[in-house]
Short mmCIF file of C-alpha atoms (C1' of nucleotides) in Angstrom, two decimals:
data_model
loop_
_atom_site.label_atom_id
_atom_site.label_comp_id
_atom_site.label_asym_id
_atom_site.label_seq_id
_atom_site.Cartn_x
_atom_site.Cartn_y
_atom_site.Cartn_z
CA MET A 6 115.24 99.78 105.88
CA GLY A 7 113.13 99.02 102.87
CA ALA A 8 111.94 95.64 104.00
CA THR A 9 108.57 95.11 105.62
CA LYS A 10 108.86 94.55 109.37
CA THR A 11 106.62 91.53 109.46
CA GLU A 12 108.17 90.24 112.66
CA HIS A 13 106.55 93.00 114.68
CA PHE A 14 103.01 92.03 113.79
CA SER A 15 100.78 89.17 114.84
CA SER A 16 100.59 86.10 112.65
CA LYS A 17 96.90 86.75 112.03
CA VAL A 18 97.63 90.25 110.74
CA ASN A 19 100.52 88.98 108.64
CA ALA A 20 98.39 86.19 107.19
CA ILE A 21 95.66 88.57 106.04
CA ALA A 22 98.20 91.02 104.67
CA ALA A 23 99.92 88.26 102.69
CA LEU A 24 96.65 87.12 101.11
CA ALA A 25 95.60 90.68 100.34
CA LYS A 26 99.01 91.48 98.91
CA ALA A 27 98.72 88.53 96.54
CA MET A 28 95.41 89.96 95.31
CA GLY A 29 96.94 93.42 95.14
CA HIS A 30 97.91 93.36 91.49
CA PRO A 31 95.46 93.60 88.59
CA ALA A 32 97.14 90.78 86.69
CA ARG A 33 96.66 88.46 89.64
CA VAL A 34 93.04 89.48 90.10
CA ALA A 35 92.55 88.88 86.38
CA ILE A 36 94.12 85.44 86.68
CA VAL A 37 91.74 84.54 89.50
CA GLU A 38 88.81 85.89 87.48
CA HIS A 39 89.86 83.80 84.53
CA LEU A 40 90.22 80.69 86.65
CA LEU A 41 86.70 81.25 87.89
CA LYS A 42 85.34 81.85 84.39
CA VAL A 43 86.75 78.66 82.96
CA ASN A 44 85.36 76.90 86.01
CA GLY A 45 88.43 75.03 87.06
CA CYS A 46 91.80 74.99 85.54
CA ILE A 47 94.26 76.87 83.50
CA CYS A 48 95.78 74.66 80.91
CA ASN A 49 97.96 76.77 78.66
CA ASP A 50 95.35 79.37 77.75
CA ILE A 51 96.08 82.04 80.32
CA VAL A 52 98.97 83.51 78.36
CA ASN A 53 96.64 84.32 75.49
CA GLU A 54 94.11 85.93 77.80
CA LEU A 55 96.37 88.48 79.48
CA PRO A 56 98.35 91.35 78.00
CA LEU A 57 101.58 90.21 79.60
CA SER A 58 104.46 88.04 78.55
CA GLN A 59 104.69 84.39 79.46
CA PRO A 60 107.51 84.86 82.02
CA THR A 61 105.60 87.65 83.74
CA ILE A 62 102.47 85.54 83.97
CA SER A 63 104.46 82.62 85.28
CA GLN A 64 105.84 84.94 87.95
CA HIS A 65 102.36 86.08 88.97
CA LEU A 66 101.15 82.48 89.08
CA LYS A 67 104.05 81.70 91.38
CA ALA A 68 103.13 84.60 93.66
CA LEU A 69 99.51 83.43 93.83
CA LYS A 70 100.62 79.88 94.51
CA GLU A 71 103.03 80.88 97.27
CA ALA A 72 100.29 82.89 98.93
CA GLY A 73 97.99 79.87 98.76
CA ILE A 74 95.42 81.57 96.53
CA ILE A 75 95.82 78.98 93.83
CA GLN A 76 97.17 75.46 93.71
CA GLY A 77 98.75 73.68 90.80
CA GLU A 78 99.42 70.23 89.53
CA VAL A 79 101.38 68.90 86.63
CA GLU A 80 98.88 67.64 84.10
CA GLY A 81 100.71 65.92 81.30
CA ASN A 82 102.31 68.48 79.08
CA SER A 83 100.82 71.49 80.78
CA ILE A 84 99.98 72.63 84.29
CA CYS A 85 96.62 72.61 85.94
CA TYR A 86 96.10 75.61 88.18
CA CYS A 87 92.95 76.24 90.11
CA ILE A 88 91.69 78.44 92.91
CA ASN A 89 92.12 77.33 96.49
CA PRO A 90 88.67 78.01 97.94
CA LYS A 91 90.05 78.10 101.49
CA ALA A 92 92.16 81.16 100.79
CA ILE A 93 89.27 83.05 99.24
CA HIS A 94 87.10 82.04 102.13
CA LYS A 95 89.62 83.41 104.61
CA LEU A 96 89.48 86.78 102.89
CA GLU A 97 85.69 86.71 102.74
CA ALA A 98 85.48 85.79 106.42
CA TYR A 99 87.90 88.51 107.43
CA PHE A 100 86.26 91.33 105.52
CA GLY A 101 82.84 90.01 106.45
CA LYS A 102 83.75 90.19 110.11
CA LEU A 103 85.06 93.71 109.66
CA SER A 104 81.87 94.70 107.90
CA SER A 105 79.59 93.36 110.57
CA LYS A 106 81.64 94.97 113.32
CA LEU A 107 81.40 98.26 111.48
CA ASN A 108 77.62 97.90 111.30
CA THR A 109 77.25 97.43 115.01
CA SER A 110 79.64 100.19 116.00
CA ASN A 111 78.63 103.79 116.32
CA LEU A 112 80.95 105.66 114.05
CA ASN A 113 80.21 109.07 115.41
CA CYS A 114 83.00 110.86 113.60
CA CYS A 115 84.38 111.30 110.09
CA THR A 116 80.88 111.02 108.64
CA MET B 300 109.43 98.18 82.67
CA GLY B 301 108.89 97.84 86.36
CA ALA B 302 105.61 99.68 86.57
CA THR B 303 102.32 97.85 86.85
CA LYS B 304 100.43 97.88 83.56
CA THR B 305 97.11 98.93 85.01
CA GLU B 306 95.90 100.36 81.73
CA HIS B 307 95.52 96.89 80.26
CA PHE B 308 93.02 95.71 82.84
CA SER B 309 89.36 96.48 83.45
CA SER B 310 88.46 99.16 85.95
CA LYS B 311 86.71 96.57 88.09
CA VAL B 312 89.84 94.44 88.29
CA ASN B 313 91.98 97.51 88.99
CA ALA B 314 89.61 98.68 91.71
CA ILE B 315 89.74 95.39 93.58
CA ALA B 316 93.50 95.18 93.18
CA ALA B 317 93.94 98.69 94.56
CA LEU B 318 91.84 97.93 97.64
CA ALA B 319 93.60 94.63 98.21
CA LYS B 320 96.97 96.24 97.74
CA ALA B 321 96.17 98.80 100.42
CA MET B 322 95.41 95.92 102.78
CA GLY B 323 98.54 94.11 101.64
CA HIS B 324 100.84 95.32 104.38
CA PRO B 325 100.71 94.17 108.01
CA ALA B 326 101.03 97.71 109.35
CA ARG B 327 98.00 98.79 107.39
CA VAL B 328 95.97 95.77 108.49
CA ALA B 329 97.02 96.57 112.06
CA ILE B 330 95.89 100.16 111.64
CA VAL B 331 92.49 99.00 110.44
CA GLU B 332 92.28 96.53 113.33
CA HIS B 333 93.11 99.30 115.76
CA LEU B 334 90.53 101.62 114.28
CA LEU B 335 87.97 98.90 114.74
CA LYS B 336 89.05 98.21 118.30
CA VAL B 337 88.76 101.80 119.42
CA ASN B 338 85.39 101.85 117.70
CA GLY B 339 85.83 104.96 115.67
CA CYS B 340 88.73 107.25 115.45
CA ILE B 341 92.42 107.51 115.77
CA CYS B 342 93.31 110.57 117.72
CA ASN B 343 97.05 110.54 118.24
CA ASP B 344 97.29 107.13 119.83
CA ILE B 345 98.15 105.05 116.81
CA VAL B 346 101.82 105.93 116.94
CA ASN B 347 102.09 104.39 120.40
CA GLU B 348 100.32 101.24 119.29
CA LEU B 349 102.52 100.29 116.38
CA PRO B 350 106.21 99.42 116.25
CA LEU B 351 106.93 101.97 113.56
CA SER B 352 108.03 105.56 113.48
CA GLN B 353 105.59 108.43 113.17
CA PRO B 354 106.54 109.29 109.57
CA THR B 355 106.15 105.66 108.51
CA ILE B 356 102.72 105.44 110.10
CA SER B 357 101.71 108.71 108.51
CA GLN B 358 102.74 107.24 105.18
CA HIS B 359 100.64 104.12 105.72
CA LEU B 360 97.68 106.23 106.76
CA LYS B 361 98.05 108.18 103.55
CA ALA B 362 98.09 104.98 101.51
CA LEU B 363 94.94 103.74 103.23
CA LYS B 364 93.25 107.09 102.71
CA GLU B 365 94.16 107.26 99.04
CA ALA B 366 92.75 103.79 98.53
CA GLY B 367 89.54 104.83 100.25
CA ILE B 368 89.89 102.35 103.10
CA ILE B 369 89.87 105.09 105.70
CA GLN B 370 88.76 108.69 105.75
CA GLY B 371 90.09 111.49 107.86
CA GLU B 372 89.11 114.85 109.20
CA VAL B 373 90.98 117.51 111.07
CA GLU B 374 89.70 117.45 114.61
CA GLY B 375 91.20 120.36 116.47
CA ASN B 376 94.78 119.65 117.29
CA SER B 377 94.78 116.10 115.99
CA ILE B 378 93.30 114.14 113.11
CA CYS B 379 90.34 111.90 113.23
CA TYR B 380 90.69 108.84 111.05
CA CYS B 381 88.11 106.15 110.72
CA ILE B 382 87.26 103.22 108.51
CA ASN B 383 85.22 103.77 105.37
CA PRO B 384 82.66 100.96 105.61
CA LYS B 385 81.97 101.12 101.87
CA ALA B 386 85.50 100.06 101.00
CA ILE B 387 85.42 97.12 103.38
CA HIS B 388 82.05 96.16 102.04
CA LYS B 389 83.38 96.14 98.48
CA LEU B 390 86.07 93.69 99.49
CA GLU B 391 83.60 91.54 101.38
CA ALA B 392 81.21 91.53 98.43
CA TYR B 393 83.95 90.63 95.98
CA PHE B 394 85.40 87.76 97.94
CA GLY B 395 81.93 86.65 98.94
CA LYS B 396 80.93 86.41 95.31
CA LEU B 397 84.09 84.48 94.51
CA SER B 398 83.39 82.11 97.37
CA SER B 399 79.85 81.38 96.33
CA LYS B 400 80.86 80.86 92.72
CA LEU B 401 83.50 78.43 93.90
CA ASN B 402 80.90 76.53 95.87
CA THR B 403 78.63 76.07 92.89
CA SER B 404 81.35 75.11 90.48
CA ASN B 405 82.66 71.62 90.06
CA LEU B 406 86.36 71.89 90.64
CA ASN B 407 87.25 68.54 89.22
CA CYS B 408 90.98 69.06 89.22
CA CYS B 409 93.79 70.08 91.55
CA THR B 410 91.96 68.54 94.47
"C1'" DT C 37 116.14 60.57 69.27
"C1'" DT C 38 114.51 64.82 67.46
"C1'" DT C 39 111.17 68.20 67.62
"C1'" DC C 40 107.32 70.67 69.45
"C1'" DT C 41 104.77 72.61 73.21
"C1'" DT C 42 104.33 74.38 77.65
"C1'" DT C 43 105.99 76.24 81.82
"C1'" DA C 44 109.83 77.79 84.86
"C1'" DT C 45 114.01 80.20 85.84
"C1'" DC C 46 117.80 83.51 85.14
"C1'" DG C 47 119.47 87.96 84.40
"C1'" DT C 48 118.61 92.58 84.21
"C1'" DA C 49 116.45 97.22 83.92
"C1'" DA C 50 112.86 100.21 85.51
"C1'" DT C 51 109.96 101.44 89.04
"C1'" DA C 52 107.70 101.12 93.59
"C1'" DT C 53 107.65 100.39 98.45
"C1'" DT C 54 109.27 100.60 103.06
"C1'" DG C 55 111.32 102.95 106.82
"C1'" DC C 56 113.27 106.75 109.27
"C1'" DA C 57 115.72 111.22 110.56
"C1'" DA C 58 115.08 115.84 109.84
"C1'" DT C 59 112.07 119.31 109.05
"C1'" DA C 60 107.76 121.64 108.08
"C1'" DT C 61 102.97 122.71 109.12
"C1'" DA C 62 99.01 123.57 111.82
"C1'" DT C 63 96.36 124.01 115.79
"C1'" DA C 64 96.12 124.43 120.97
"C1'" DT C 65 97.78 126.29 125.13
"C1'" DT C 66 100.19 129.41 127.93
"C1'" DA D 102 103.97 135.89 120.73
"C1'" DA D 103 106.15 131.73 122.45
"C1'" DT D 104 105.71 126.99 123.39
"C1'" DA D 105 103.83 122.45 123.09
"C1'" DT D 106 101.49 118.77 120.61
"C1'" DA D 107 100.10 116.21 116.60
"C1'" DT D 108 100.53 115.17 111.89
"C1'" DA D 109 102.58 115.73 107.19
"C1'" DT D 110 106.30 116.20 104.00
"C1'" DT D 111 111.00 115.87 102.29
"C1'" DG D 112 115.06 113.43 101.30
"C1'" DC D 113 117.38 109.41 101.22
"C1'" DA D 114 118.92 104.48 101.61
"C1'" DA D 115 117.59 99.68 101.48
"C1'" DT D 116 114.75 96.42 99.58
"C1'" DA D 117 110.94 94.59 96.75
"C1'" DT D 118 108.17 94.32 92.69
"C1'" DT D 119 107.21 94.33 87.90
"C1'" DA D 120 108.24 93.17 83.32
"C1'" DC D 121 110.55 90.86 79.67
"C1'" DG D 122 114.18 88.59 76.62
"C1'" DA D 123 116.88 84.64 76.71
"C1'" DT D 124 117.27 80.22 78.11
"C1'" DA D 125 116.34 75.95 80.56
"C1'" DA D 126 113.50 72.03 81.77
"C1'" DA D 127 110.11 68.51 81.09
"C1'" DG D 128 106.83 65.93 78.93
"C1'" DA D 129 104.29 64.88 74.26
"C1'" DA D 130 104.42 63.78 69.60
"C1'" DA D 131 106.78 62.66 65.54
#
DNA sequence: TTTCTTTATCGTAATATTGCAATATATATT
DNA sequence: AATATATATTGCAATATTACGATAAAGAAA
């Protein structure tokens, strides 16, 4: 026990959960926000923006990258990280679909 | 160390992270999917739908409830759980805003 | 080549999460 | 009251996450 039983769930459900999990930490949300603010890339300035150590930030960047939320390229001396719009769009599409289904359904309990 | 340093981040960032975290497990996504499918409430049938024990499911329901993703009411012998549309809408709005900002920005790197 | 800068990885400690058996609680039914 | 049904809580073991110091790696600049 202790490990998530991903094998029992559909790949669609696992895919959404993996994306949501990656966004499930304030540091990672803050990284995405920062990437959006600087309109493109992180080149060495993210460490100064967040109240976390460099190894911790590197770890969070890795988690975001492995989930497909961001993508990175070596850019000379530093690394260029930016948001992968497709991943964000998947989340938007999923929650958007949920929202619209909720609007059309008659939730006649728990109100 | 080991605990998330939530106190260093804005309440907006923490709020999104908390919602995303709640959706960051396949069992919890599956619960939400099931709630949507039955168009309203869970009344005792969720345990038969998921490949997890009753205590584990109860735990996931509690996590979803504490995050505000679902809301529950005692309904006679059983419990009536249903989705809180506001929480889903917050997620949709957040990722929607990210998406549209990404569309208008010129991501001239990492392409 | 040496040094500087930037990012990644390793090792480790603290904490959190996941999962379940056992048990408790609470209401319905008989 | 006794029993049945549905959900929650407790206690525990296994695993994962978070965070950071120390160190490594890799390219830039001198």
